[in-house]
Amino acid sequence: MRVQVTGPYINFLLGGDYLRETISAALKPGFGNLPPCDTRVVLEHTSANPNGPLHVGHIRNSIIGDTLARTFRKGGRRVDVQYYVNDMGRQIAIVVWGVEHEKDEGGNPKGDHHIARLYIAANRSLERDPGITAQVDALMQRVEKGDTEIQKKFREAVSECLEGIKETLRSMQVFHTKFVWESEFVRNSDVDRVLGRLRKLDQAREGATLSLDLSEFGFGKPYILRRSDGTTVYAARDLAYHTWKGRNFDRVIDVLGSDHKLIGGLLQTTLGLLGEKQPEIVYFEFVSLPEGSMSTRAGKFISADELIAQVTEKAMEEVTKRRPELAEAERRAIARSVAIAGIRFDIVRVSPEKSTVFNWKDALDFERQSGPYIQYAHARACSILEKGGDFTPAFSFTTEGEIRLAKQIARFPAVINSVVETLRPHLLATYTRDLADLFNAFYRDNPVLKSEGTVRDSRLALVKAAQQTLRESLETLGIDALSSM
RNA sequence: GGGCUUGUGGCCUAGCCUGGACAGAGCGCCGGGCUUCUAACCCGGAUGUCGGGGGUUCAAAUCCCCCCAAGCCCGCCA
């Protein structure tokens, strides 16, 4: 290492040994993996109500959550990823009422879309005739009391919707290890037990309802846990779920929309009062439409399925334009990967605290700063390596392009670590984009296959290291690292 | 009304926690580059009161205070 003074700054220049070491590490599979660690992490994300398909707002949750899960695993953590299924709230009772009373006008045959149409229709009926509210209330009471016939109806409606949601998640390469049904905590009496403990808190206020007075913690309004008709609210069931998570895992992480900030704070405070582990909550701001915020109830949303279909179609056009010689099935497969890369990268690259407005033009743009741009850099690297054939890695880096690329590669494990520490997955996205930029700059100024001797072996080693690092980064972002596109 | 978050060229975004080298990219715009490792790429150019005003500091996009604007929350919904 050399030290140089420039004006008021002292620059520490990293020498050849450092680059040799890291580039040689990057040549091995699994570059960027952090040492395994025994901490058991449970990460909850998406958990959208099963009253309709995932829309472009929900998938910000899914993509942030899935990217965090992948990064944690790369960081050596053991991670359980859970989707908490709300299968007994008021919204689901409305769905069940809709299944019984509404007619489906037809459209996308997927179960989640079918359920959404009934849910939207039921809400319209509810607006016209407030008397229906009593019927919905009755459904909620019967399901909570354990009426098996009604429970079956709830389960069937929820399952139908959930199957559609699962299909959407799979197509985005978002994976959960477990779907936890809320009603489980009512059935196994965890909710009763946690209510029993809550009742004994100094902050408990019990009359017709059971609530907590958390004003000493800055929460102005009572935290209602049980309705006057005896049924529990979501908050109570969520407390039971988080108590269970806290007792079975070392770290509990939730990814939630910023509209949950207040209830997230109430949840954390209450768990603290009970002496249970408090979850770490990652909040993200909303995705809205140019005409305003999305609403499943009002039918005002762009579904993830529609987004994926449109982006895939655009990707197919692009692939066909560039690679007309490929068979259709092959083009189709590339288009699917490119589409998911476009969608996932576009969402994960923005810091979570920034609210965004969805627009089709940007969603369909595969140019610079996009996921496909990074995939393309990776594919170019693969192509050079394929043409280069066997080589003996050398580590002599002298040009500016070589050194800057090598340094960026070297940063990768630190980036994984910082995402794990800060729970900010966009850091990985910007890192990967910069890596692709630096690879392109290197590619432009440093001929690889035409060079000779040590220069060629060094550059091939660098290309290989860059390709591996791009692949590891892309896979951690849930994006396919295509070798040809 | 109260709370939380955001405000960076026409558009979009990184940097803000941990203050320092000309505020980095991208889109769009103007002008170039495919007999040369994949042009989903690259090069050059124009475009910035870092929302506004105070303050702290040798030094502020970054820290503090006030103001303005936008989004979200303030249900016996989730």
Coordinates of C-alpha atoms (C1' of nucleotides) in Angstrom, one line a residue:
Chain A
M1 CA 0.0 0.0 0.0
R2 CA 1.2 3.5 -0.9
V3 CA 0.3 6.7 0.8
Q4 CA 0.0 10.0 -1.1
V5 CA -0.9 13.5 0.0
T6 CA -3.0 15.5 -2.3
G7 CA -4.0 18.9 -0.9
P8 CA -5.7 18.4 2.4
Y9 CA -6.2 14.7 1.7
I10 CA -4.2 11.6 2.4
N11 CA -4.8 8.9 -0.2
F12 CA -4.0 5.3 0.7
L13 CA -3.3 3.5 -2.5
L14 CA -4.0 -0.2 -2.6
G15 CA -1.2 -2.2 -4.0
G16 CA -1.0 -5.2 -6.3
D17 CA -1.0 -7.8 -3.5
Y18 CA -4.4 -6.7 -2.3
L19 CA -5.9 -6.9 -5.8
R20 CA -4.2 -10.2 -6.5
E21 CA -5.7 -11.6 -3.4
T22 CA -9.3 -10.4 -3.9
I23 CA -9.4 -11.2 -7.6
S24 CA -8.1 -14.6 -6.9
A25 CA -10.9 -15.0 -4.3
A26 CA -13.5 -13.8 -6.8
L27 CA -12.5 -16.6 -9.2
K28 CA -13.8 -19.2 -6.8
P29 CA -17.5 -20.0 -6.6
G30 CA -19.4 -18.4 -3.8
F31 CA -17.4 -15.2 -3.8
G32 CA -19.0 -12.7 -1.4
N33 CA -20.3 -15.4 1.0
L34 CA -19.9 -14.4 4.6
P35 CA -18.9 -16.9 7.3
P36 CA -21.8 -19.0 8.4
C37 CA -23.4 -17.8 11.6
D38 CA -25.9 -19.6 13.8
T39 CA -28.4 -16.8 14.1
R40 CA -31.8 -18.0 13.1
V41 CA -33.7 -15.2 11.3
V42 CA -37.4 -15.1 10.4
L43 CA -38.2 -12.6 7.7
E44 CA -41.8 -11.8 7.0
H45 CA -42.7 -10.1 3.8
T46 CA -45.6 -9.5 1.4
S47 CA -48.4 -10.9 3.6
A48 CA -50.9 -9.2 1.4
N49 CA -54.6 -9.9 2.3
P50 CA -56.0 -12.7 0.2
N51 CA -58.7 -10.6 -1.3
G52 CA -57.2 -10.1 -4.7
P53 CA -54.0 -10.4 -6.8
L54 CA -50.7 -8.8 -5.9
H55 CA -50.5 -5.3 -7.4
V56 CA -47.5 -3.1 -8.2
G57 CA -47.5 -1.7 -4.7
H58 CA -47.4 -5.2 -3.0
I59 CA -44.5 -6.3 -5.1
R60 CA -42.2 -3.6 -3.7
N61 CA -42.7 -5.4 -0.5
S62 CA -42.0 -8.8 -2.1
I63 CA -38.9 -7.7 -3.9
I64 CA -37.4 -5.8 -0.9
G65 CA -38.2 -8.8 1.3
D66 CA -36.9 -11.5 -1.1
T67 CA -33.7 -9.5 -1.9
L68 CA -33.1 -9.2 1.9
A69 CA -33.7 -12.9 2.4
R70 CA -31.2 -13.7 -0.4
T71 CA -28.7 -11.3 0.9
F72 CA -29.0 -12.7 4.4
R73 CA -28.4 -16.2 3.1
K74 CA -25.4 -15.0 1.2
G75 CA -24.3 -13.4 4.4
G76 CA -24.3 -16.8 6.1
R77 CA -27.5 -16.5 8.0
R78 CA -30.2 -19.1 8.3
V79 CA -33.4 -17.5 7.1
D80 CA -37.0 -18.6 7.3
V81 CA -39.2 -16.5 5.0
Q82 CA -42.8 -16.3 6.0
Y83 CA -46.0 -15.0 4.5
Y84 CA -48.6 -14.3 7.2
V85 CA -52.0 -15.1 5.7
N86 CA -54.8 -13.1 7.0
D87 CA -57.6 -15.6 6.7
M88 CA -60.1 -14.3 9.2
G89 CA -60.3 -10.5 9.1
R90 CA -63.3 -8.4 8.0
Q91 CA -62.0 -8.1 4.5
I92 CA -62.0 -11.9 4.1
A93 CA -65.5 -12.0 5.6
I94 CA -66.5 -9.6 2.8
V95 CA -64.9 -11.9 0.3
V96 CA -66.8 -14.9 1.7
W97 CA -70.0 -12.9 1.5
G98 CA -69.2 -12.0 -2.1
V99 CA -68.5 -15.6 -3.0
E100 CA -72.1 -16.5 -1.8
H101 CA -74.0 -13.5 -3.1
E102 CA -72.2 -11.9 -6.1
K103 CA -71.9 -13.0 -9.7
D104 CA -68.5 -13.1 -11.4
E105 CA -68.5 -11.0 -14.5
G106 CA -65.5 -12.8 -15.9
G107 CA -62.0 -11.8 -16.8
N108 CA -58.6 -13.3 -15.8
P109 CA -59.4 -16.8 -14.7
K110 CA -56.7 -17.0 -12.0
G111 CA -58.1 -17.5 -8.5
D112 CA -56.8 -14.3 -7.1
H113 CA -58.3 -12.2 -9.9
H114 CA -61.6 -14.1 -9.5
I115 CA -61.7 -13.4 -5.8
A116 CA -60.9 -9.7 -6.4
R117 CA -63.9 -9.4 -8.7
L118 CA -66.2 -10.8 -6.1
Y119 CA -64.6 -8.7 -3.4
I120 CA -65.0 -5.5 -5.4
A121 CA -68.6 -6.4 -6.2
A122 CA -69.4 -7.2 -2.5
N123 CA -67.9 -3.8 -1.5
R124 CA -70.2 -2.1 -3.9
S125 CA -73.2 -3.9 -2.5
L126 CA -72.1 -3.0 0.9
E127 CA -72.0 0.7 0.0
R128 CA -75.5 0.5 -1.4
D129 CA -77.0 -1.5 1.4
P130 CA -75.4 -1.0 4.8
G131 CA -77.6 -3.8 6.2
I132 CA -75.1 -6.3 4.7
T133 CA -72.6 -5.2 7.4
A134 CA -74.5 -7.2 9.9
Q135 CA -74.2 -10.3 7.8
V136 CA -70.5 -9.8 7.4
D137 CA -70.2 -9.3 11.2
A138 CA -72.1 -12.5 11.8
L139 CA -69.6 -14.4 9.5
M140 CA -66.7 -13.0 11.5
Q141 CA -68.3 -14.1 14.8
R142 CA -69.1 -17.6 13.6
V143 CA -65.6 -18.2 12.1
E144 CA -63.9 -17.1 15.3
K145 CA -66.2 -19.2 17.4
G146 CA -65.1 -22.2 15.5
D147 CA -68.2 -22.9 13.2
T148 CA -66.7 -25.5 11.0
E149 CA -69.0 -24.9 8.0
I150 CA -68.1 -21.2 7.9
Q151 CA -64.4 -21.9 8.5
K152 CA -64.5 -24.2 5.5
K153 CA -65.9 -21.4 3.4
F154 CA -63.2 -19.0 4.6
R155 CA -60.5 -21.5 3.9
E156 CA -61.7 -22.3 0.4
A157 CA -61.9 -18.6 -0.6
V158 CA -58.5 -17.8 0.9
S159 CA -56.9 -20.9 -0.7
E160 CA -58.2 -20.0 -4.1
C161 CA -56.8 -16.5 -3.9
L162 CA -53.5 -17.6 -2.3
E163 CA -52.8 -20.1 -5.1
G164 CA -53.0 -17.2 -7.6
I165 CA -50.7 -15.1 -5.4
K166 CA -48.2 -17.9 -5.1
E167 CA -48.1 -18.3 -8.8
T168 CA -47.4 -14.6 -9.2
L169 CA -44.6 -14.8 -6.6
R170 CA -43.0 -17.8 -8.3
S171 CA -43.0 -16.0 -11.6
M172 CA -41.1 -13.2 -10.0
Q173 CA -38.7 -15.6 -8.3
V174 CA -39.8 -14.6 -4.9
F175 CA -39.8 -17.5 -2.5
H176 CA -41.3 -18.1 1.0
T177 CA -40.5 -21.1 3.1
K178 CA -43.8 -21.0 4.9
F179 CA -47.3 -19.6 4.7
V180 CA -48.6 -19.1 8.2
W181 CA -52.3 -18.9 8.6
E182 CA -53.6 -16.4 11.1
S183 CA -56.5 -18.6 12.2
E184 CA -54.0 -21.1 13.5
F185 CA -53.2 -18.8 16.4
V186 CA -56.9 -18.6 17.3
R187 CA -57.4 -22.3 17.0
N188 CA -54.4 -23.3 19.2
S189 CA -55.4 -20.7 21.8
D190 CA -52.2 -18.6 21.4
V191 CA -54.5 -15.6 21.0
D192 CA -56.3 -16.3 24.2
R193 CA -53.1 -16.8 26.0
V194 CA -51.6 -13.6 24.8
L195 CA -54.8 -11.7 25.6
G196 CA -54.7 -13.2 29.1
R197 CA -51.2 -11.8 29.6
L198 CA -52.2 -8.4 28.1
R199 CA -55.1 -8.1 30.5
K200 CA -52.7 -8.2 33.4
L201 CA -50.6 -5.2 32.1
D202 CA -50.9 -1.9 34.0
Q203 CA -51.8 -0.4 30.7
A204 CA -54.8 -2.7 30.1
R205 CA -58.3 -1.1 30.0
E206 CA -61.1 -3.6 30.1
G207 CA -64.8 -3.0 29.7
A208 CA -66.9 -4.0 26.8
T209 CA -63.7 -4.0 24.8
L210 CA -60.1 -4.8 25.8
S211 CA -57.6 -2.2 25.0
L212 CA -54.2 -0.8 26.0
D213 CA -53.5 2.7 27.1
L214 CA -50.0 3.4 25.6
S215 CA -50.1 7.2 26.0
E216 CA -47.0 7.1 28.2
F217 CA -45.2 5.9 25.0
G218 CA -46.6 8.7 22.9
F219 CA -49.5 6.8 21.4
G220 CA -52.6 9.0 21.7
K221 CA -55.3 6.5 21.1
P222 CA -56.2 3.3 22.8
Y223 CA -54.9 0.1 21.2
I224 CA -57.9 -2.1 20.8
L225 CA -57.4 -5.8 21.1
R226 CA -60.9 -7.2 21.4
R227 CA -64.2 -5.9 20.0
S228 CA -67.3 -5.4 22.2
D229 CA -68.8 -8.4 20.5
G230 CA -66.0 -10.6 21.8
T231 CA -64.1 -11.1 18.6
T232 CA -60.4 -10.3 18.4
V233 CA -58.9 -7.7 16.0
Y234 CA -55.9 -8.2 13.8
A235 CA -53.7 -6.6 16.4
A236 CA -54.3 -9.4 18.9
R237 CA -53.6 -12.2 16.4
D238 CA -50.5 -10.4 15.2
L239 CA -49.3 -10.2 18.8
A240 CA -49.7 -13.9 19.1
Y241 CA -47.9 -14.5 15.9
H242 CA -45.0 -12.3 16.8
T243 CA -44.7 -13.9 20.3
W244 CA -44.4 -17.2 18.5
K245 CA -41.8 -15.9 16.1
G246 CA -39.8 -14.2 18.9
R247 CA -39.6 -17.5 20.8
N248 CA -38.5 -19.6 17.9
F249 CA -36.0 -17.3 16.2
D250 CA -33.1 -15.1 17.2
R251 CA -34.0 -12.2 15.0
V252 CA -37.5 -11.2 13.7
I253 CA -37.6 -9.0 10.7
D254 CA -40.8 -7.6 9.0
V255 CA -41.1 -5.8 5.8
L256 CA -44.1 -3.5 5.9
G257 CA -45.6 -0.5 4.0
S258 CA -45.1 2.8 5.7
D259 CA -48.9 2.9 6.3
H260 CA -48.1 0.3 9.0
K261 CA -45.7 2.6 10.9
L262 CA -48.2 3.4 13.7
I263 CA -49.4 -0.2 14.2
G264 CA -45.8 -1.4 13.9
G265 CA -44.8 0.9 16.7
L266 CA -47.8 -0.3 18.8
L267 CA -46.8 -3.9 18.2
Q268 CA -43.2 -3.3 19.1
T269 CA -44.1 -1.4 22.3
T270 CA -46.6 -4.0 23.4
L271 CA -44.2 -6.9 22.8
G272 CA -41.7 -5.0 24.9
L273 CA -44.2 -4.7 27.7
L274 CA -44.8 -8.4 27.6
G275 CA -41.0 -9.1 27.7
E276 CA -41.1 -10.7 24.2
K277 CA -38.6 -10.1 21.4
Q278 CA -39.4 -7.0 19.4
P279 CA -39.3 -7.3 15.6
E280 CA -37.1 -5.1 13.5
I281 CA -39.3 -3.5 10.9
V282 CA -38.2 -2.4 7.4
Y283 CA -40.7 0.2 6.1
F284 CA -41.1 1.2 2.5
E285 CA -43.0 4.1 1.1
F286 CA -45.9 3.7 -1.3
V287 CA -46.1 3.1 -5.0
S288 CA -49.0 5.1 -6.5
L289 CA -50.5 5.5 -9.9
P290 CA -50.4 8.8 -11.7
E291 CA -54.1 9.2 -10.9
G292 CA -53.7 8.5 -7.2
S293 CA -53.1 5.7 -4.7
M294 CA -54.1 2.1 -5.5
S295 CA -57.0 0.3 -3.9
T296 CA -58.0 -3.4 -4.3
R297 CA -61.4 -2.6 -2.8
A298 CA -62.1 0.0 -5.5
G299 CA -60.6 -2.1 -8.2
K300 CA -58.0 0.7 -8.8
F301 CA -54.7 -1.1 -9.3
I302 CA -52.3 -2.5 -11.8
S303 CA -51.8 -6.2 -11.0
A304 CA -48.4 -7.7 -10.9
D305 CA -49.6 -10.3 -13.4
E306 CA -50.5 -7.6 -15.9
L307 CA -47.2 -5.8 -15.3
I308 CA -45.3 -9.1 -15.9
A309 CA -47.3 -9.9 -19.0
Q310 CA -46.7 -6.5 -20.6
V311 CA -43.0 -6.3 -19.7
T312 CA -42.5 -9.9 -21.0
E313 CA -44.2 -9.0 -24.2
K314 CA -41.9 -6.0 -24.7
A315 CA -38.9 -8.1 -23.8
M316 CA -39.9 -10.7 -26.4
E317 CA -40.0 -8.0 -29.1
E318 CA -36.5 -6.9 -28.1
V319 CA -35.1 -10.4 -28.0
T320 CA -36.6 -11.2 -31.4
K321 CA -35.2 -8.0 -32.9
R322 CA -31.7 -8.8 -31.6
R323 CA -31.6 -12.6 -31.9
P324 CA -33.9 -13.6 -34.7
E325 CA -31.9 -16.8 -35.3
L326 CA -32.9 -18.3 -31.9
A327 CA -35.8 -20.7 -31.6
E328 CA -39.0 -19.3 -30.2
A329 CA -38.8 -21.3 -26.9
E330 CA -35.3 -20.0 -26.3
R331 CA -36.3 -16.4 -27.1
R332 CA -39.3 -16.8 -24.8
A333 CA -37.1 -18.0 -21.9
I334 CA -34.7 -15.1 -22.3
A335 CA -37.6 -12.7 -22.5
R336 CA -39.0 -14.0 -19.2
S337 CA -35.7 -13.6 -17.5
V338 CA -35.2 -10.1 -18.9
A339 CA -38.7 -9.0 -17.9
I340 CA -38.2 -10.2 -14.3
A341 CA -34.7 -8.5 -14.3
G342 CA -36.3 -5.3 -15.5
I343 CA -39.1 -5.3 -12.9
R344 CA -37.0 -6.4 -9.9
F345 CA -34.2 -4.1 -10.5
D346 CA -36.4 -1.1 -11.2
I347 CA -38.0 -1.6 -7.9
V348 CA -35.1 -2.6 -5.7
R349 CA -32.8 0.2 -6.9
V350 CA -34.8 2.9 -5.2
S351 CA -34.2 3.5 -1.5
P352 CA -37.3 2.2 0.4
E353 CA -38.1 5.5 2.1
K354 CA -38.8 7.1 -1.3
S355 CA -42.4 7.0 -2.6
T356 CA -42.7 6.4 -6.3
V357 CA -45.2 6.8 -9.0
F358 CA -45.7 3.8 -11.4
N359 CA -45.4 4.6 -15.1
W360 CA -45.5 2.2 -18.0
K361 CA -42.8 4.0 -20.0
D362 CA -40.1 3.5 -17.3
A363 CA -41.3 -0.1 -16.5
L364 CA -40.8 -1.0 -20.2
D365 CA -37.4 0.6 -20.5
F366 CA -34.5 -1.8 -20.7
E367 CA -31.8 0.7 -21.3
R368 CA -29.0 1.9 -19.0
Q369 CA -29.4 1.5 -15.2
S370 CA -31.8 -1.3 -15.8
G371 CA -31.7 -5.0 -14.8
P372 CA -31.2 -6.1 -18.4
Y373 CA -28.3 -3.7 -18.8
I374 CA -26.5 -5.6 -16.0
Q375 CA -27.5 -9.0 -17.5
Y376 CA -26.0 -7.8 -20.8
A377 CA -22.7 -7.0 -19.2
H378 CA -22.7 -10.4 -17.7
A379 CA -23.5 -12.1 -21.0
R380 CA -20.7 -10.2 -22.7
A381 CA -18.2 -11.4 -20.0
C382 CA -19.4 -15.0 -20.6
S383 CA -18.9 -14.6 -24.3
I384 CA -15.3 -13.4 -23.9
L385 CA -14.5 -16.3 -21.5
E386 CA -16.0 -18.8 -23.9
K387 CA -13.9 -17.5 -26.8
G388 CA -10.8 -17.1 -24.6
G389 CA -10.6 -20.8 -23.7
D390 CA -8.3 -22.1 -21.0
F391 CA -5.9 -19.8 -19.3
T392 CA -3.7 -19.6 -16.3
P393 CA -4.9 -16.7 -14.1
A394 CA -2.4 -13.9 -13.7
F395 CA -2.9 -10.8 -11.6
S396 CA -1.0 -8.0 -13.2
F397 CA -3.3 -5.0 -13.3
T398 CA -1.9 -1.7 -14.6
T399 CA -4.4 0.2 -16.6
E400 CA -6.9 2.5 -15.0
G401 CA -9.8 0.4 -16.3
E402 CA -8.3 -2.8 -14.9
I403 CA -7.6 -1.3 -11.5
R404 CA -11.0 0.4 -11.1
L405 CA -12.9 -2.8 -12.0
A406 CA -10.7 -4.9 -9.7
K407 CA -11.4 -2.5 -6.8
Q408 CA -15.1 -2.7 -7.4
I409 CA -15.0 -6.5 -7.4
A410 CA -13.1 -6.4 -4.2
R411 CA -15.9 -4.4 -2.5
F412 CA -18.5 -7.1 -3.0
P413 CA -18.3 -8.9 0.3
A414 CA -18.5 -5.6 2.2
V415 CA -21.6 -4.6 0.3
I416 CA -23.3 -7.9 1.2
N417 CA -22.4 -7.2 4.8
S418 CA -23.7 -3.6 4.7
V419 CA -27.1 -4.8 3.3
V420 CA -27.3 -7.3 6.2
E421 CA -26.4 -4.6 8.7
T422 CA -28.6 -1.8 7.4
L423 CA -31.4 -3.8 5.9
R424 CA -31.2 -1.6 2.8
P425 CA -31.2 -3.8 -0.3
H426 CA -30.9 -0.9 -2.8
L427 CA -27.2 -0.7 -1.8
L428 CA -26.7 -4.0 -3.6
A429 CA -28.6 -2.7 -6.6
T430 CA -26.5 0.4 -7.0
Y431 CA -23.3 -1.6 -6.4
T432 CA -24.2 -4.0 -9.1
R433 CA -25.0 -1.3 -11.6
D434 CA -21.7 0.4 -10.9
L435 CA -19.9 -2.9 -11.4
A436 CA -21.6 -3.3 -14.8
D437 CA -20.6 0.2 -15.7
L438 CA -17.0 -0.4 -14.7
F439 CA -17.0 -3.7 -16.6
N440 CA -18.2 -1.9 -19.7
A441 CA -15.5 0.8 -19.3
F442 CA -12.9 -1.9 -19.0
Y443 CA -14.3 -3.8 -22.0
R444 CA -14.1 -0.6 -24.1
D445 CA -10.5 0.3 -23.3
N446 CA -8.8 -3.1 -22.7
P447 CA -8.8 -5.7 -25.4
V448 CA -8.8 -9.1 -23.9
L449 CA -8.6 -11.7 -26.6
K450 CA -6.2 -9.7 -28.7
S451 CA -3.7 -9.2 -26.0
E452 CA -0.9 -11.6 -25.2
G453 CA 1.0 -13.3 -22.4
T454 CA 0.6 -12.1 -18.9
V455 CA -1.6 -9.2 -20.0
R456 CA -4.1 -11.6 -21.6
D457 CA -4.0 -14.0 -18.7
S458 CA -4.6 -11.1 -16.3
R459 CA -7.4 -9.6 -18.3
L460 CA -9.1 -13.0 -18.7
A461 CA -8.8 -13.5 -14.9
L462 CA -10.4 -10.1 -14.4
V463 CA -13.2 -10.9 -16.8
K464 CA -13.8 -14.1 -15.0
A465 CA -13.8 -12.4 -11.6
A466 CA -16.2 -9.7 -12.9
Q467 CA -18.5 -12.3 -14.5
Q468 CA -18.6 -14.3 -11.2
T469 CA -19.2 -11.2 -9.2
L470 CA -21.9 -10.0 -11.5
R471 CA -23.5 -13.5 -11.4
E472 CA -23.4 -13.6 -7.6
S473 CA -24.8 -10.1 -7.4
L474 CA -27.6 -10.7 -9.9
E475 CA -28.6 -14.0 -8.2
T476 CA -28.7 -12.2 -4.8
L477 CA -31.0 -9.7 -6.5
G478 CA -33.2 -12.6 -7.7
I479 CA -32.2 -12.0 -11.3
D480 CA -31.1 -14.6 -13.7
A481 CA -27.5 -14.3 -14.8
L482 CA -27.9 -15.2 -18.5
S483 CA -24.8 -16.3 -20.4
S484 CA -26.3 -15.3 -23.7
M485 CA -29.0 -12.8 -24.6
Chain B
rG1 C1' -54.7 19.8 14.0
rG2 C1' -50.7 16.0 15.5
rG3 C1' -47.0 12.2 13.9
rC4 C1' -43.8 9.8 10.2
rU5 C1' -41.4 10.2 5.3
rU6 C1' -39.8 12.7 1.1
rG7 C1' -38.2 17.4 -1.9
rU8 C1' -31.1 16.9 -5.8
rG9 C1' -30.7 19.9 -14.1
rG10 C1' -37.0 19.1 -18.3
rC11 C1' -38.0 13.8 -16.0
rC12 C1' -35.9 10.1 -12.7
rU13 C1' -32.3 8.7 -9.1
rA14 C1' -27.3 7.9 -5.9
rG15 C1' -24.8 10.5 -2.1
rC16 C1' -27.3 12.4 3.8
rC17 C1' -26.6 8.2 9.4
rU18 C1' -20.3 8.6 10.0
rG19 C1' -19.7 17.2 7.1
rG20 C1' -14.3 17.9 3.3
rA21 C1' -11.3 17.0 -3.4
rC22 C1' -15.2 19.8 -9.5
rA23 C1' -22.8 16.8 -6.4
rG24 C1' -22.2 10.9 -9.3
rA25 C1' -25.3 8.0 -12.9
rG26 C1' -29.6 7.3 -16.2
rC27 C1' -33.8 9.1 -19.4
rG28 C1' -34.9 13.0 -22.7
rC29 C1' -32.1 16.7 -25.9
rC30 C1' -27.7 18.0 -29.5
rG31 C1' -23.4 15.6 -32.1
rG32 C1' -20.7 11.0 -33.1
rG33 C1' -19.4 5.4 -33.2
rC34 C1' -21.3 -1.5 -35.5
rU35 C1' -16.1 -5.4 -42.0
rU36 C1' -13.0 -4.5 -34.7
rC37 C1' -14.0 -9.6 -27.6
rU38 C1' -22.7 -9.3 -28.3
rA39 C1' -24.6 -1.5 -30.3
rA40 C1' -29.9 -4.2 -24.4
rC41 C1' -23.4 -0.9 -25.7
rC42 C1' -19.9 3.2 -26.0
rC43 C1' -17.9 8.5 -26.7
rG44 C1' -18.4 14.0 -26.8
rG45 C1' -21.8 18.3 -25.6
rA46 C1' -25.7 21.5 -23.2
rU47 C1' -28.7 21.5 -18.8
rG48 C1' -27.9 22.0 -11.1
rU49 C1' -30.0 28.6 -6.3
rC50 C1' -28.9 20.0 -3.9
rG51 C1' -37.4 23.1 -1.9
rG52 C1' -36.8 28.3 0.8
rG53 C1' -34.7 31.0 4.9
rG54 C1' -31.6 31.2 9.2
rG55 C1' -27.7 28.9 12.2
rU56 C1' -23.2 25.7 13.7
rU57 C1' -18.3 25.1 11.3
rC58 C1' -12.0 26.5 8.5
rA59 C1' -15.6 23.7 5.4
rA60 C1' -22.9 22.0 4.8
rA61 C1' -26.7 18.3 -0.3
rU62 C1' -24.9 16.1 4.4
rC63 C1' -25.6 18.6 11.3
rC64 C1' -29.4 22.1 14.1
rC65 C1' -33.9 25.5 13.9
rC66 C1' -38.0 27.8 11.2
rC67 C1' -41.0 27.8 6.9
rC68 C1' -43.2 25.8 2.2
rA69 C1' -44.8 21.6 -0.8
rA70 C1' -46.1 16.3 -1.6
rG71 C1' -47.2 11.2 0.2
rC72 C1' -48.7 8.2 4.3
rC73 C1' -50.9 7.5 9.2
rC74 C1' -54.1 9.2 13.4
rG75 C1' -61.0 2.7 12.7
rC76 C1' -64.2 -2.0 17.9
rC77 C1' -60.1 -2.3 9.1
rA78 C1' -55.9 -4.8 7.9

